[in-house]
């Protein structure tokens, strides 16, 4: 909170109402020294008289604490700005998740292949239980990573229908069951009902990625 801005705003509102510092102080049952301190940005009105002060100046507490008149238009703009900021944060997080997934796959595939090959050699060398254990572990590891990957692909962003262009979040089941090419999945569009390869997109807004 900007105490100086709030002080200036109090002074401005007081003058608009035609009060002197002394008159305002008297109405609030405080000293005019206190009013002067607010207006110079040296202190904030006590919470106990804030409401009374706002009533006298015909402003709301939000305006008092912001240090300016907040119009309905401003309320809307501020709310929209906050929403945009929030969705930008979600998109950033989703992009990061998809990147993590790609790295995970890139690391897992050679690791998986290596474990299978080593397992096969160990089997061939005679230690069949150890060889089989290695292969089972490799398969289990890939299954776990596939689950995590599917979860990320479902949760992050949206899928876009190439037919009608709508963007949506499919059910987890649809994602699991769908054949895929890269991050595109063959699914049925919940809007137009057509089946096709639906592209992974981060933003809900059409025309963006
Ligand atoms: Zn569609």
Short mmCIF file of C-alpha atoms in Angstrom, two decimals, residues 24-195:
data_model
loop_
_atom_site.label_atom_id
_atom_site.label_comp_id
_atom_site.label_asym_id
_atom_site.label_seq_id
_atom_site.Cartn_x
_atom_site.Cartn_y
_atom_site.Cartn_z
CA UNK A 24 -13.16 16.14 9.28
CA UNK A 25 -11.27 15.43 12.51
CA UNK A 26 -14.18 16.66 14.59
CA UNK A 27 -16.66 14.45 12.75
CA UNK A 28 -14.42 11.46 13.42
CA UNK A 29 -13.76 12.44 17.02
CA UNK A 30 -9.98 12.64 16.50
CA UNK A 31 -7.41 15.43 16.40
CA UNK A 32 -6.74 17.40 13.22
CA UNK A 33 -3.08 16.46 13.76
CA UNK A 34 -4.06 12.85 12.97
CA UNK A 35 -5.77 13.88 9.73
CA UNK A 36 -2.71 15.90 8.77
CA UNK A 37 -0.48 12.87 9.37
CA UNK A 38 -2.58 10.70 7.03
CA UNK A 39 -2.58 13.34 4.33
CA UNK A 40 1.20 13.70 4.54
CA UNK A 41 1.57 9.97 4.16
CA UNK A 42 3.00 9.58 7.66
CA UNK A 43 0.31 7.22 8.92
CA UNK A 44 -2.77 5.32 7.83
CA UNK A 45 -6.24 5.81 9.30
CA UNK A 46 -6.88 3.39 12.10
CA UNK A 47 -8.98 0.39 11.06
CA UNK A 48 -11.57 1.34 13.68
CA UNK A 49 -12.42 4.63 11.97
CA UNK A 50 -11.73 3.62 8.37
CA UNK A 51 -15.36 2.84 7.61
CA UNK A 52 -16.59 6.07 9.15
CA UNK A 53 -13.96 8.01 7.18
CA UNK A 54 -15.01 6.31 3.93
CA UNK A 55 -18.65 7.13 4.63
CA UNK A 56 -17.84 10.80 5.18
CA UNK A 57 -15.72 10.98 2.02
CA UNK A 58 -18.21 8.84 0.04
CA UNK A 59 -15.62 6.33 -1.11
CA UNK A 60 -15.26 2.62 -0.41
CA UNK A 61 -12.49 0.97 1.56
CA UNK A 62 -11.02 -0.52 -1.62
CA UNK A 63 -10.65 2.99 -3.05
CA UNK A 64 -9.19 4.30 0.19
CA UNK A 65 -6.55 1.55 0.27
CA UNK A 66 -5.78 1.89 -3.47
CA UNK A 67 -5.54 5.66 -3.11
CA UNK A 68 -7.76 6.37 -6.10
CA UNK A 69 -11.30 6.27 -7.34
CA UNK A 70 -11.99 2.86 -8.82
CA UNK A 71 -14.68 3.00 -11.48
CA UNK A 72 -16.72 -0.01 -12.58
CA UNK A 73 -14.72 -0.05 -15.81
CA UNK A 74 -11.51 -0.21 -13.78
CA UNK A 75 -12.84 -3.02 -11.63
CA UNK A 76 -13.52 -4.99 -14.79
CA UNK A 77 -10.14 -4.16 -16.34
CA UNK A 78 -8.31 -5.08 -13.16
CA UNK A 79 -10.19 -8.36 -12.91
CA UNK A 80 -9.44 -9.14 -16.57
CA UNK A 81 -5.76 -8.32 -16.16
CA UNK A 82 -5.59 -10.65 -13.18
CA UNK A 83 -7.31 -13.43 -15.13
CA UNK A 84 -4.94 -13.04 -18.08
CA UNK A 85 -1.97 -13.15 -15.75
CA UNK A 86 -3.29 -16.30 -14.15
CA UNK A 87 -3.95 -18.11 -17.44
CA UNK A 88 -0.48 -17.12 -18.69
CA UNK A 89 0.95 -18.78 -15.60
CA UNK A 90 -1.04 -21.96 -16.25
CA UNK A 91 0.15 -22.02 -19.87
CA UNK A 92 3.76 -21.63 -18.76
CA UNK A 93 3.37 -24.53 -16.35
CA UNK A 94 1.75 -26.68 -19.06
CA UNK A 95 4.56 -25.95 -21.51
CA UNK A 96 7.08 -26.94 -18.87
CA UNK A 97 5.21 -30.18 -18.11
CA UNK A 98 5.17 -31.16 -21.79
CA UNK A 99 8.88 -30.40 -22.03
CA UNK A 100 9.53 -32.58 -18.97
CA UNK A 101 7.55 -35.34 -20.64
CA UNK A 102 9.66 -35.11 -23.81
CA UNK A 103 12.89 -35.25 -21.80
CA UNK A 104 11.51 -38.18 -19.81
CA UNK A 105 10.78 -40.10 -23.01
CA UNK A 106 14.17 -39.21 -24.51
CA UNK A 107 15.96 -40.52 -21.42
CA UNK A 108 13.71 -43.52 -20.85
CA UNK A 109 13.90 -45.10 -24.32
CA UNK A 110 17.69 -45.73 -24.43
CA UNK A 111 17.59 -46.72 -20.76
CA UNK A 112 14.80 -49.18 -21.48
CA UNK A 113 16.61 -50.60 -24.50
CA UNK A 114 19.84 -50.95 -22.51
CA UNK A 115 18.13 -52.81 -19.67
CA UNK A 116 16.44 -55.21 -22.10
CA UNK A 117 19.71 -55.91 -23.93
CA UNK A 118 21.66 -56.38 -20.68
CA UNK A 119 18.83 -58.60 -19.38
CA UNK A 120 19.01 -60.73 -22.52
CA UNK A 121 22.80 -61.08 -22.21
CA UNK A 122 22.53 -61.99 -18.54
CA UNK A 123 19.96 -64.67 -19.45
CA UNK A 124 22.19 -65.99 -22.22
CA UNK A 125 25.10 -66.03 -19.78
CA UNK A 126 23.17 -68.41 -17.57
CA UNK A 127 21.81 -66.15 -14.82
CA UNK A 128 18.22 -66.42 -15.97
CA UNK A 129 16.49 -65.07 -12.80
CA UNK A 130 18.62 -61.89 -12.82
CA UNK A 131 18.11 -61.44 -16.57
CA UNK A 132 14.35 -61.79 -16.27
CA UNK A 133 14.32 -59.42 -13.27
CA UNK A 134 16.12 -56.77 -15.34
CA UNK A 135 13.67 -57.15 -18.22
CA UNK A 136 10.64 -57.03 -15.88
CA UNK A 137 12.06 -53.92 -14.20
CA UNK A 138 12.58 -52.25 -17.58
CA UNK A 139 9.00 -52.99 -18.62
CA UNK A 140 7.63 -51.82 -15.25
CA UNK A 141 9.67 -48.61 -15.47
CA UNK A 142 8.35 -47.85 -18.94
CA UNK A 143 4.77 -48.60 -17.79
CA UNK A 144 5.11 -46.13 -14.91
CA UNK A 145 6.65 -43.46 -17.17
CA UNK A 146 3.91 -44.03 -19.75
CA UNK A 147 1.28 -43.44 -17.05
CA UNK A 148 2.98 -40.23 -15.94
CA UNK A 149 3.32 -39.13 -19.57
CA UNK A 150 -0.35 -39.81 -20.32
CA UNK A 151 -1.36 -37.91 -17.21
CA UNK A 152 0.73 -34.90 -18.29
CA UNK A 153 -0.65 -35.04 -21.83
CA UNK A 154 -4.17 -35.12 -20.50
CA UNK A 155 -3.73 -32.37 -17.90
CA UNK A 156 -1.58 -29.89 -19.81
CA UNK A 157 -3.37 -27.66 -22.30
CA UNK A 158 -6.07 -28.75 -24.75
CA UNK A 159 -6.66 -30.76 -27.91
CA UNK A 160 -7.83 -29.07 -31.09
CA UNK A 161 -10.29 -30.65 -33.51
CA UNK A 162 -9.04 -30.24 -37.12
CA UNK A 163 -12.63 -30.35 -38.36
CA UNK A 164 -14.42 -27.67 -36.33
CA UNK A 165 -11.40 -26.05 -34.65
CA UNK A 166 -12.83 -26.36 -31.13
CA UNK A 167 -10.40 -26.86 -28.27
CA UNK A 168 -11.25 -29.11 -25.37
CA UNK A 169 -9.93 -31.30 -22.55
CA UNK A 170 -10.75 -34.95 -23.32
CA UNK A 171 -11.50 -37.60 -20.73
CA UNK A 172 -8.52 -39.52 -19.35
CA UNK A 173 -9.98 -42.66 -20.90
CA UNK A 174 -10.13 -41.09 -24.37
CA UNK A 175 -6.45 -40.10 -24.07
CA UNK A 176 -5.38 -43.58 -22.91
CA UNK A 177 -7.36 -45.38 -25.63
CA UNK A 178 -6.42 -43.07 -28.50
CA UNK A 179 -3.73 -44.00 -31.02
CA UNK A 180 -1.24 -41.17 -31.26
CA UNK A 181 1.28 -39.61 -33.59
CA UNK A 182 3.68 -37.41 -31.66
CA UNK A 183 1.43 -35.41 -29.37
CA UNK A 184 -1.60 -35.63 -31.71
CA UNK A 185 -4.24 -38.15 -30.74
CA UNK A 186 -6.98 -39.80 -32.76
CA UNK A 187 -10.15 -38.99 -30.85
CA UNK A 188 -13.80 -38.14 -31.36
CA UNK A 189 -14.51 -34.40 -31.12
CA UNK A 190 -17.07 -33.67 -28.38
CA UNK A 191 -18.32 -30.69 -30.40
CA UNK A 192 -18.77 -31.95 -33.96
CA UNK A 193 -18.55 -35.71 -33.28
CA UNK A 194 -16.01 -36.33 -36.06
CA UNK A 195 -13.03 -38.59 -35.54
#
